[in-house]
Short mmCIF file of C-alpha atoms in Angstrom, two decimals:
data_model
loop_
_atom_site.label_atom_id
_atom_site.label_comp_id
_atom_site.label_asym_id
_atom_site.label_seq_id
_atom_site.Cartn_x
_atom_site.Cartn_y
_atom_site.Cartn_z
CA MET A 238 0.00 0.00 0.00
CA LYS A 239 2.84 2.37 0.87
CA PRO A 240 4.58 2.13 -2.57
CA ILE A 241 1.21 2.84 -4.24
CA ASN A 242 0.70 5.84 -1.98
CA ASN A 243 4.16 7.23 -2.78
CA LEU A 244 3.57 6.59 -6.49
CA PHE A 245 0.42 8.71 -6.31
CA TRP A 246 2.33 11.65 -4.85
CA TYR A 247 5.07 11.42 -7.46
CA LEU A 248 2.50 11.25 -10.27
CA PHE A 249 0.61 14.18 -8.76
CA SER A 250 3.82 16.26 -8.67
CA ILE A 251 4.66 15.34 -12.26
CA LEU A 252 1.15 16.35 -13.30
CA VAL A 253 1.44 19.79 -11.66
CA VAL A 254 4.86 20.43 -13.22
CA SER A 255 3.65 19.16 -16.61
CA ILE A 256 0.66 21.48 -16.61
CA THR A 257 2.88 24.45 -15.75
CA VAL A 258 5.38 23.56 -18.49
CA ALA A 259 2.54 22.98 -20.96
CA ILE A 260 1.10 26.44 -20.33
CA TYR A 261 4.46 28.08 -21.04
CA ALA A 262 5.00 25.80 -24.08
CA VAL A 263 1.67 26.85 -25.59
CA ILE A 264 2.54 30.52 -25.11
CA LEU A 265 5.95 29.93 -26.75
CA TRP A 266 4.31 28.12 -29.67
CA VAL A 267 1.81 30.96 -30.21
CA ASN A 268 4.25 33.83 -29.96
CA THR A 269 7.90 34.06 -28.90
CA TYR A 270 7.56 37.65 -27.74
CA ALA A 271 4.50 36.73 -25.67
CA PHE A 272 6.50 33.91 -24.09
CA VAL A 273 9.38 36.23 -23.15
CA PHE A 274 6.92 38.81 -21.81
CA THR A 275 5.05 36.16 -19.78
CA LEU A 276 8.28 34.76 -18.37
CA LEU A 277 9.53 38.22 -17.42
CA ALA A 278 6.16 39.23 -15.96
CA SER A 279 5.98 36.01 -13.93
CA TYR A 280 9.47 36.64 -12.58
CA ILE A 281 8.62 40.21 -11.53
CA ILE A 282 5.27 39.19 -10.01
CA ASN A 283 6.98 36.39 -8.05
CA ILE A 284 9.56 38.82 -6.67
CA LEU A 285 6.90 41.36 -5.66
CA THR A 286 4.72 38.66 -4.12
CA ALA A 287 7.68 37.23 -2.20
CA LEU A 288 8.53 40.70 -0.86
CA ILE A 289 4.93 41.20 0.26
CA ILE A 290 4.82 37.80 1.97
CA PHE A 291 8.13 38.21 3.81
CA SER A 292 7.35 41.79 4.88
CA GLN A 293 4.14 40.75 6.63
CA LYS A 294 4.13 40.22 10.39
CA ARG A 295 2.99 36.61 10.51
CA HIS A 296 4.42 33.25 11.52
CA SER A 297 7.09 31.70 9.31
CA SER A 298 5.05 28.54 8.56
CA ALA A 299 2.38 30.61 6.82
CA LYS A 300 5.00 32.50 4.82
CA LEU A 301 6.59 29.25 3.67
CA SER A 302 3.21 27.73 2.76
CA TRP A 303 2.21 30.65 0.56
CA MET A 304 5.65 30.91 -1.05
CA LEU A 305 5.40 27.25 -2.07
CA PHE A 306 1.92 27.82 -3.49
CA VAL A 307 3.08 30.79 -5.53
CA ILE A 308 6.18 29.03 -6.88
CA ILE A 309 4.75 25.57 -7.56
CA VAL A 310 1.32 26.62 -8.84
CA PRO A 311 1.89 29.96 -10.62
CA LEU A 312 -1.09 32.18 -11.37
CA ILE A 313 -3.48 29.99 -9.37
CA GLY A 314 -1.17 30.33 -6.38
CA HIS A 315 -1.09 34.11 -6.81
CA VAL A 316 -4.88 34.32 -7.04
CA LEU A 317 -5.29 32.16 -3.93
CA TYR A 318 -2.76 34.21 -1.98
CA PHE A 319 -4.23 37.62 -2.80
CA SER A 320 -7.78 36.39 -2.16
CA LEU A 321 -7.39 33.94 0.73
CA GLY A 322 -3.89 34.54 2.06
CA GLN A 323 -4.23 38.05 3.40
CA LYS A 324 -4.09 38.74 7.12
CA TYR A 325 -7.28 39.56 9.00
CA PRO A 326 -8.20 43.12 7.89
CA HIS A 327 -9.03 44.37 11.40
CA ARG A 328 -5.86 43.06 13.07
CA ARG A 329 -4.40 45.38 15.71
CA ASP A 330 -1.41 45.44 18.02
CA TYR A 331 -1.84 43.44 21.23
CA LEU A 332 -0.73 46.33 23.45
CA VAL A 333 -3.23 48.69 21.81
CA VAL A 334 -6.08 46.19 22.27
CA GLN A 335 -5.14 45.61 25.90
CA SER A 336 -4.98 49.34 26.63
CA GLU A 337 -8.60 49.72 25.48
CA MET A 338 -9.88 46.94 27.74
CA ASP A 339 -10.67 46.76 31.43
CA ASN A 340 -7.78 44.58 32.50
CA ASP A 341 -8.03 44.72 36.29
CA THR A 342 -4.43 45.98 36.39
CA GLU A 343 -4.65 47.18 39.97
CA ILE A 344 -5.80 43.78 41.20
CA ILE A 345 -3.17 41.94 39.14
CA ASP A 346 -0.39 44.07 40.65
CA GLU A 347 -1.78 43.53 44.15
CA GLN A 348 -2.01 39.75 43.67
CA HIS A 349 1.56 39.41 42.50
CA SER A 350 3.14 41.63 45.13
CA PHE A 351 3.13 38.72 47.59
CA ALA A 352 3.92 35.85 45.20
CA THR A 353 6.06 32.96 46.41
CA LYS A 354 8.74 31.35 44.27
CA GLU A 355 6.45 28.44 43.36
CA GLU A 356 3.83 30.83 41.98
CA VAL A 357 6.16 32.71 39.63
CA THR A 358 5.11 30.95 36.40
CA PHE A 359 1.41 31.28 37.17
CA ASN A 360 1.83 34.93 38.06
CA HIS A 361 3.83 35.63 34.90
CA LEU A 362 1.00 34.16 32.84
CA SER A 363 -1.51 36.35 34.68
CA ILE A 364 0.55 39.47 33.98
CA TYR A 365 1.08 38.59 30.31
CA ASN A 366 -2.60 37.80 29.72
CA LYS A 367 -3.68 40.90 31.72
CA THR A 368 -6.10 38.73 33.69
CA ALA A 369 -6.55 38.50 37.46
CA ILE A 370 -6.13 35.12 39.16
CA LEU A 371 -9.57 34.11 40.44
CA ASN A 372 -11.01 31.05 42.18
CA GLY A 373 -13.33 28.52 40.64
CA GLU A 374 -14.78 25.14 41.49
CA ILE A 375 -14.55 22.87 38.45
CA LYS A 376 -16.57 19.80 37.55
CA THR A 377 -15.19 17.82 34.61
CA TYR A 378 -17.01 15.55 32.16
CA GLU A 379 -15.33 12.73 30.26
CA MET A 380 -18.39 12.06 28.10
CA PRO A 381 -20.24 14.81 26.18
CA ASN A 382 -23.61 13.22 27.04
CA ASP A 383 -23.05 13.92 30.75
CA TYR A 384 -21.90 17.44 29.96
CA PHE A 385 -25.01 18.29 27.94
CA ASN A 386 -27.30 16.70 30.53
CA ASP A 387 -25.93 19.02 33.22
CA LEU A 388 -25.94 21.98 30.83
CA PHE A 389 -29.60 21.51 29.91
CA LEU A 390 -30.51 21.05 33.58
CA ALA A 391 -28.75 24.33 34.44
CA ILE A 392 -30.57 26.13 31.59
CA GLU A 393 -33.85 24.69 32.89
CA GLU A 394 -33.11 26.25 36.29
CA ALA A 395 -31.95 29.64 34.94
CA LYS A 396 -33.66 32.67 36.50
CA ASN A 397 -32.18 35.72 34.78
CA GLU A 398 -30.07 35.14 31.67
CA VAL A 399 -28.47 32.53 29.46
CA TRP A 400 -25.61 33.76 27.27
CA LEU A 401 -24.16 31.40 24.66
CA VAL A 402 -21.16 31.51 22.32
CA SER A 403 -21.01 28.72 19.70
CA TYR A 404 -18.88 27.63 16.78
CA TRP A 405 -20.60 24.68 15.09
CA VAL A 406 -24.38 24.27 15.33
CA GLU A 407 -26.14 21.53 13.37
CA SER A 408 -29.77 20.49 13.04
CA GLY A 409 -30.59 17.34 14.96
CA HIS A 410 -31.69 16.02 18.33
CA LEU A 411 -29.20 18.11 20.33
CA PHE A 412 -30.08 21.38 18.60
CA ASP A 413 -33.82 20.69 18.86
CA GLU A 414 -33.58 20.08 22.61
CA LEU A 415 -31.47 23.20 23.15
CA ALA A 416 -33.78 25.38 21.03
CA PHE A 417 -36.82 24.05 22.88
CA LEU A 418 -35.23 24.89 26.25
CA LEU A 419 -34.15 28.37 25.17
CA LEU A 420 -37.62 29.22 23.84
CA LYS A 421 -39.18 27.91 27.04
CA LYS A 422 -36.91 30.04 29.23
CA GLN A 423 -37.39 33.10 27.04
CA LYS A 424 -41.15 32.86 27.55
CA GLN A 425 -40.48 32.75 31.30
CA GLY A 426 -38.66 36.08 31.07
CA VAL A 427 -35.08 34.81 30.97
CA ASN A 428 -32.82 36.93 28.75
CA ILE A 429 -31.25 34.80 25.98
CA ARG A 430 -28.29 36.06 23.93
CA TRP A 431 -26.56 33.76 21.45
CA LEU A 432 -23.39 34.50 19.46
CA VAL A 433 -22.87 31.94 16.67
CA ASP A 434 -20.10 31.73 14.09
CA ASP A 435 -21.56 32.48 10.65
CA TYR A 436 -19.77 29.53 9.05
CA GLY A 437 -20.65 27.12 11.84
CA ARG A 438 -24.36 28.00 11.79
CA ARG A 439 -24.85 26.96 8.14
CA ASN A 440 -26.07 23.46 9.04
CA VAL A 441 -29.20 24.92 10.58
CA LYS A 442 -31.84 26.23 8.17
CA ASN A 443 -32.31 29.99 7.98
CA HIS A 444 -35.99 29.66 8.85
CA GLN A 445 -35.01 27.93 12.11
CA TRP A 446 -32.74 30.81 13.11
CA ASN A 447 -35.40 33.30 12.05
CA GLU A 448 -37.97 31.52 14.19
CA LEU A 449 -35.70 31.79 17.24
CA LYS A 450 -35.25 35.50 16.58
CA LYS A 451 -38.97 35.97 16.01
CA GLN A 452 -39.68 34.37 19.41
CA GLY A 453 -37.44 36.94 21.12
CA ILE A 454 -34.07 35.18 21.34
CA ASN A 455 -31.19 37.54 20.53
CA VAL A 456 -29.12 35.66 17.92
CA VAL A 457 -26.08 37.37 16.37
CA PHE A 458 -23.76 35.79 13.79
CA ILE A 459 -19.99 36.27 14.11
CA GLY A 460 -17.88 37.03 11.04
CA LYS A 461 -20.48 36.92 8.30
CA LEU A 462 -19.27 35.15 5.17
CA LYS A 463 -18.87 37.19 2.00
CA PHE A 464 -18.53 35.80 -1.52
CA THR A 465 -18.32 32.26 -0.15
CA PHE A 466 -14.63 31.72 0.68
CA PHE A 467 -12.95 34.07 -1.78
CA LEU A 468 -12.03 36.63 0.87
CA SER A 469 -9.29 35.96 3.40
CA SER A 470 -11.41 37.32 6.25
CA ASN A 471 -13.79 34.38 5.71
CA LEU A 472 -11.10 31.97 6.92
CA TYR A 473 -10.90 33.58 10.37
CA ARG A 474 -13.56 31.93 12.53
CA ASN A 475 -14.89 31.99 16.08
CA HIS A 476 -14.00 28.67 17.72
CA ARG A 477 -15.04 29.67 21.24
CA LYS A 478 -17.93 27.75 22.75
CA PHE A 479 -19.03 28.68 26.24
CA ILE A 480 -22.34 29.20 28.02
CA LEU A 481 -22.99 31.54 30.96
CA ILE A 482 -26.02 30.99 33.19
CA ASP A 483 -27.24 33.69 35.60
CA SER A 484 -23.69 35.12 35.72
CA LYS A 485 -22.83 32.32 38.16
CA ILE A 486 -22.16 29.17 36.13
CA LEU A 487 -19.84 28.67 33.16
CA PHE A 488 -19.95 25.66 30.82
CA ASN A 489 -17.00 25.27 28.47
CA GLY A 490 -15.02 22.72 26.45
CA GLY A 491 -14.64 21.35 22.96
CA SER A 492 -18.12 20.00 22.21
CA ASN A 493 -20.25 21.70 19.59
CA ILE A 494 -24.04 21.67 19.24
CA ALA A 495 -24.26 18.70 16.88
CA ASP A 496 -25.41 15.09 17.19
CA GLN A 497 -22.00 13.57 16.44
CA TYR A 498 -20.61 15.08 19.63
CA VAL A 499 -22.98 12.92 21.68
CA SER A 500 -22.34 9.91 19.39
CA LEU A 501 -25.78 10.05 17.74
CA ASN A 502 -24.41 10.23 14.20
CA PRO A 503 -23.24 6.73 13.11
CA GLY A 504 -21.07 8.17 10.36
CA TYR A 505 -18.80 9.84 12.91
CA GLY A 506 -18.42 6.98 15.36
CA ILE A 507 -18.02 7.47 19.11
CA TYR A 508 -16.91 10.88 20.36
CA ARG A 509 -15.13 11.72 23.57
CA ASP A 510 -14.57 15.26 24.78
CA PHE A 511 -13.27 16.63 28.08
CA ASN A 512 -15.76 19.40 28.92
CA TYR A 513 -16.20 21.20 32.21
CA ARG A 514 -18.34 23.46 34.40
CA ILE A 515 -16.98 26.28 36.57
CA LYS A 516 -18.63 28.07 39.48
CA GLY A 517 -17.16 30.91 41.53
CA SER A 518 -15.58 34.30 41.03
CA TYR A 519 -13.65 33.14 37.94
CA VAL A 520 -16.90 33.26 35.95
CA TYR A 521 -16.46 37.05 36.02
CA ASN A 522 -13.73 36.78 33.35
CA TYR A 523 -16.16 35.16 30.92
CA ILE A 524 -18.89 37.68 31.70
CA LYS A 525 -16.42 40.39 30.74
CA LEU A 526 -15.39 38.45 27.61
CA PHE A 527 -19.01 37.98 26.50
CA VAL A 528 -19.71 41.70 27.02
CA GLN A 529 -16.69 42.51 24.81
CA MET A 530 -17.79 40.05 22.13
CA TRP A 531 -21.38 41.31 22.17
CA ARG A 532 -20.14 44.88 21.79
CA ARG A 533 -17.94 43.81 18.87
CA TRP A 534 -20.47 41.72 16.95
CA ALA A 535 -23.89 43.01 18.04
CA ASP A 536 -22.76 46.64 18.40
CA GLN A 537 -24.52 46.87 21.76
CA ASP A 538 -23.02 47.75 25.11
CA LEU A 539 -24.17 45.49 27.93
CA THR A 540 -23.85 47.21 31.29
CA THR A 541 -22.59 45.11 34.20
CA ASN A 542 -22.53 45.75 37.92
CA PHE A 543 -19.62 43.49 38.78
CA ASN A 544 -16.87 44.77 41.04
CA ILE A 545 -13.62 42.88 40.59
CA LYS A 546 -12.25 43.99 43.98
CA LYS A 547 -15.25 42.52 45.81
CA LEU A 548 -14.95 39.31 43.81
CA VAL A 549 -11.27 38.88 44.67
CA VAL A 550 -11.81 39.51 48.38
CA LYS A 551 -14.81 37.18 48.44
CA SER A 552 -12.94 34.44 46.60
CA LYS A 553 -10.13 34.54 49.17
CA LEU A 554 -12.62 34.08 51.99
CA GLU A 555 -14.48 31.23 50.25
CA ALA A 556 -11.41 29.33 49.06
CA THR A 557 -11.44 25.62 49.94
CA GLU A 558 -9.38 22.61 48.96
CA LYS A 559 -11.84 22.02 46.13
CA GLN A 560 -11.12 25.42 44.62
CA ASN A 561 -8.73 26.11 41.77
CA ASN A 562 -6.79 29.19 40.83
CA LEU A 563 -7.52 30.09 37.22
CA ILE A 564 -6.29 32.46 34.51
CA LEU A 565 -8.14 33.17 31.27
CA SER A 566 -6.01 33.28 28.13
CA GLN A 567 -7.73 34.27 24.91
CA GLY A 568 -6.58 34.79 21.36
CA GLY A 569 -8.02 35.77 18.01
CA PRO A 570 -7.22 37.01 14.52
CA GLU A 571 -7.81 40.65 15.51
CA ILE A 572 -4.77 40.62 17.79
CA ASP A 573 -1.41 41.02 16.06
CA ASP A 574 0.48 38.98 18.66
CA PRO A 575 0.01 35.20 19.08
CA VAL A 576 -1.07 35.34 22.73
CA LEU A 577 -2.03 31.68 23.03
CA GLU A 578 1.11 30.47 21.28
CA GLU A 579 3.35 32.55 23.54
CA THR A 580 1.43 31.38 26.61
CA ILE A 581 2.03 27.74 25.61
CA VAL A 582 5.72 28.44 24.88
CA LYS A 583 6.01 29.90 28.38
CA LEU A 584 4.45 26.79 29.92
CA ILE A 585 6.69 24.47 27.88
CA SER A 586 9.86 26.38 28.71
CA ARG A 587 9.10 26.33 32.46
CA ALA A 588 8.38 22.58 32.60
CA GLU A 589 11.02 20.59 34.48
CA THR A 590 9.91 16.95 34.30
CA GLU A 591 6.87 16.22 32.13
CA ILE A 592 4.53 17.71 29.53
CA LYS A 593 1.28 16.06 28.43
CA ILE A 594 -0.77 17.36 25.50
CA MET A 595 -4.15 16.13 24.29
CA SER A 596 -5.47 17.47 20.98
CA PRO A 597 -7.52 16.18 18.02
CA TYR A 598 -5.28 18.12 15.60
CA PHE A 599 -1.52 18.64 15.65
CA SER A 600 0.04 21.21 13.32
CA LEU A 601 2.49 23.52 15.04
CA PRO A 602 4.16 26.87 14.42
CA ASN A 603 7.94 26.82 14.50
CA ASN A 604 8.17 28.49 17.92
CA ILE A 605 6.31 25.65 19.63
CA ILE A 606 8.20 22.97 17.68
CA SER A 607 11.46 24.56 18.83
CA ALA A 608 10.25 24.83 22.44
CA LEU A 609 9.25 21.15 22.47
CA LYS A 610 12.57 20.11 20.91
CA VAL A 611 14.49 22.02 23.60
CA ALA A 612 12.34 20.41 26.31
CA LEU A 613 12.90 16.91 24.90
CA LEU A 614 16.64 17.40 24.50
CA SER A 615 16.77 18.73 28.07
CA GLY A 616 15.29 15.51 29.47
CA VAL A 617 11.67 16.61 29.84
CA LYS A 618 9.24 13.81 28.98
CA VAL A 619 6.69 14.94 26.37
CA THR A 620 3.58 12.84 25.66
CA LEU A 621 0.90 13.47 23.06
CA TYR A 622 -2.58 11.89 23.05
CA PHE A 623 -3.99 11.90 19.53
CA PRO A 624 -7.00 10.29 17.81
CA GLY A 625 -6.31 7.06 15.98
CA PHE A 626 -9.58 7.55 14.10
CA SER A 627 -10.63 10.63 12.11
CA ARG A 628 -12.96 11.34 9.19
CA GLN A 629 -10.74 14.23 8.11
CA LYS A 630 -8.01 12.13 6.51
CA LEU A 631 -5.96 14.98 5.05
CA VAL A 632 -5.88 16.94 8.32
CA SER A 633 -5.03 13.75 10.22
CA ASN A 634 -2.19 12.91 7.82
CA ILE A 635 -0.70 16.40 8.17
CA SER A 636 -0.88 16.00 11.95
CA LEU A 637 0.90 12.62 11.78
CA PHE A 638 3.56 14.14 9.52
CA GLU A 639 4.17 16.87 12.14
CA LEU A 640 4.11 14.29 14.91
CA ASN A 641 6.81 12.28 13.16
CA VAL A 642 9.26 15.18 13.44
CA LEU A 643 9.02 15.27 17.24
CA LEU A 644 8.98 11.48 17.61
CA ARG A 645 12.54 11.49 16.33
CA TYR A 646 13.48 13.76 19.24
CA GLY A 647 12.02 11.38 21.80
CA MET A 648 8.40 12.43 22.16
CA THR A 649 5.93 9.67 23.09
CA ALA A 650 2.58 9.46 21.32
CA TYR A 651 -0.57 7.43 21.97
CA LEU A 652 -3.32 6.92 19.40
CA SER A 653 -6.80 6.34 20.83
CA ASN A 654 -8.68 3.31 19.52
CA ASN A 655 -12.34 2.83 18.59
CA TYR A 656 -13.39 6.44 19.22
CA PHE A 657 -12.55 10.01 18.21
CA ASN A 658 -10.93 11.91 21.08
CA HIS A 659 -11.90 15.57 20.62
CA SER A 660 -10.45 16.71 23.98
CA LYS A 661 -8.17 19.75 24.24
CA ALA A 662 -5.95 19.79 27.33
CA GLY A 663 -2.39 20.17 28.55
CA VAL A 664 -0.57 19.36 31.80
CA PHE A 665 2.85 20.64 32.86
CA ASP A 666 4.78 18.92 35.68
CA ASN A 667 1.39 17.75 37.04
CA LYS A 668 1.06 21.19 38.67
CA ILE A 669 -0.37 23.50 36.00
CA ALA A 670 -2.88 22.52 33.33
CA TYR A 671 -5.16 24.07 30.75
CA LEU A 672 -8.56 23.21 29.33
CA GLY A 673 -10.50 25.03 26.63
CA THR A 674 -11.37 25.23 22.97
CA MET A 675 -7.82 25.54 21.58
CA ASN A 676 -6.49 22.75 19.39
CA PHE A 677 -2.74 22.26 19.19
CA ASP A 678 -2.63 23.56 15.63
CA ILE A 679 -1.77 26.69 13.66
CA ARG A 680 -5.37 27.70 13.00
CA SER A 681 -6.13 27.82 16.73
CA PHE A 682 -3.00 29.81 17.46
CA TYR A 683 -3.45 32.36 14.66
CA ALA A 684 -6.73 32.26 12.77
CA GLN A 685 -9.52 31.54 15.26
CA TYR A 686 -11.05 33.10 18.35
CA GLU A 687 -10.12 30.72 21.17
CA THR A 688 -9.99 30.50 24.95
CA ILE A 689 -8.10 28.34 27.41
CA ASP A 690 -8.44 28.26 31.18
CA ILE A 691 -5.07 27.83 32.90
CA ILE A 692 -5.53 25.89 36.12
CA GLN A 693 -3.67 25.40 39.38
CA GLY A 694 -5.44 23.16 41.88
CA GLU A 695 -7.27 19.90 42.40
CA THR A 696 -8.65 19.73 38.86
CA VAL A 697 -5.11 19.21 37.53
CA THR A 698 -5.23 15.75 39.14
CA ASP A 699 -8.56 15.03 37.43
CA ILE A 700 -7.06 15.91 34.04
CA VAL A 701 -4.02 13.70 34.69
CA LYS A 702 -6.29 10.78 35.62
CA TYR A 703 -8.28 11.25 32.41
CA MET A 704 -5.07 11.22 30.37
CA GLN A 705 -3.95 8.04 32.13
CA LYS A 706 -7.29 6.44 31.28
CA VAL A 707 -6.96 7.44 27.62
CA GLU A 708 -3.39 6.11 27.62
CA SER A 709 -4.54 2.72 28.93
CA GLU A 710 -7.04 2.49 26.06
CA SER A 711 -4.65 3.69 23.37
CA LYS A 712 -1.93 2.26 21.18
CA LYS A 713 1.59 3.56 21.66
CA LEU A 714 3.45 4.53 18.51
CA THR A 715 6.48 2.25 18.67
CA THR A 716 7.72 2.63 15.09
CA ILE A 717 9.42 5.94 14.38
CA ASN A 718 9.15 6.80 10.73
CA THR A 719 12.25 8.49 9.39
CA ALA A 720 11.94 11.63 7.32
CA ARG A 721 12.84 9.55 4.25
CA SER A 722 9.64 7.52 4.60
CA PHE A 723 7.69 10.59 3.45
CA SER A 724 8.11 11.22 -0.26
CA TRP A 725 9.31 14.71 -1.16
CA PRO A 726 6.07 15.58 -3.04
CA LYS A 727 4.10 14.70 0.07
CA LYS A 728 6.41 16.82 2.26
CA ILE A 729 5.94 19.82 -0.02
CA PHE A 730 2.18 19.31 -0.24
CA TYR A 731 1.79 19.04 3.55
CA ALA A 732 3.99 22.10 4.08
CA MET A 733 1.78 24.05 1.66
CA LEU A 734 -1.45 23.09 3.44
CA LYS A 735 -0.19 23.07 7.03
CA SER A 736 -1.14 26.68 7.77
CA ILE A 737 -4.47 26.55 5.96
CA VAL A 738 -6.38 23.39 6.96
#
């Protein structure tokens, strides 16, 4: 099977080169002057395009991908780059964005003035993310069914408001039950606001959305698509998915509103996802985030009466052994600095013994690859938990290609069997962890709105136990493929698509 696979990639490469040569040959046959002009014009356009690509402030993997497109597939590559390859048009400097936001700077400074040596990393992350460290009691869910059962029960008991942020919403049993509950609560006087990604909402009929709006539910679509996908801004999506109930309870994790996430769609097999619920003062950070998102996408300012000082004092008094210290880290295409990537690099660089990562996708920017290599060569054990089953074969193959690079440096990888593991989590020295919506891939780090909750406390142990359970059910990758086992056409093709898929 492998020789046939390699033969396909060689034939594909020959086909691409042949088509390119044929185009130039036809031009030469028609008119010599036209051929010289075309050759010269192509050369000048390539130089100008290369200068534009390299002058942009973006990660090197994206620059390499687009350069390969432009060189290997001329004309088509140029059209794709200038239509789909442009940076998000509303991107701004991170420091400017932070200066315009309420960042609780006074509280952050006060919290860190008495930090012990063991708290340095956590405090550094708080300062960098401009987010106060707050307490929260976390309940985790290994199965999405249990997560949605508790979520729907909490919505049923809501008294004041239910605020939702979603990425992928699809017609089916799960959507029908959620819509029924939201309409029921709206009729009882509960305020419902729902932010949904405009791409992710396409699997629900327009008349269904219109009916929700007609019944009084405030639905706003994030990043409306224009001209299908022939604008680069259409590739930047909201991947956040959290629900706030009565400003007291937060539900978060990787599961979308679609039947396959509760294993009701036979074509997708069995899904697992590590979701969670948070109660306590930490919920304030998500209230603030939702208010910012609603202002950005609904153009409405939601007034809040929350006082961060009172929350911090109260959280100190209520702290118990079941509480966790938490920091919110968020990223998105509007921010010019890769906040999530740099947060992860910080966590990797501070690890002393062990790093565990769980992600359904694995396609890394060079900074994180370098950080992981340094950790591995320094004796830090790095383990990745990755799905052994996926319907997205191309994305999975690119992930395995990336994984192969780090396997050669000593990373350990486990592939889950008989189910698709959609969980997103990381643990560092069994002391600090994160949960959230962020995949360990370039799109999450650069092109999507994401959140992770950085955790210090009892929940870290729960995450470690879940990873141990997944490990016991998984197959360890024992054969390390050398770089030579990947044909050069496949390497080039994966490098081209790495930053896009």
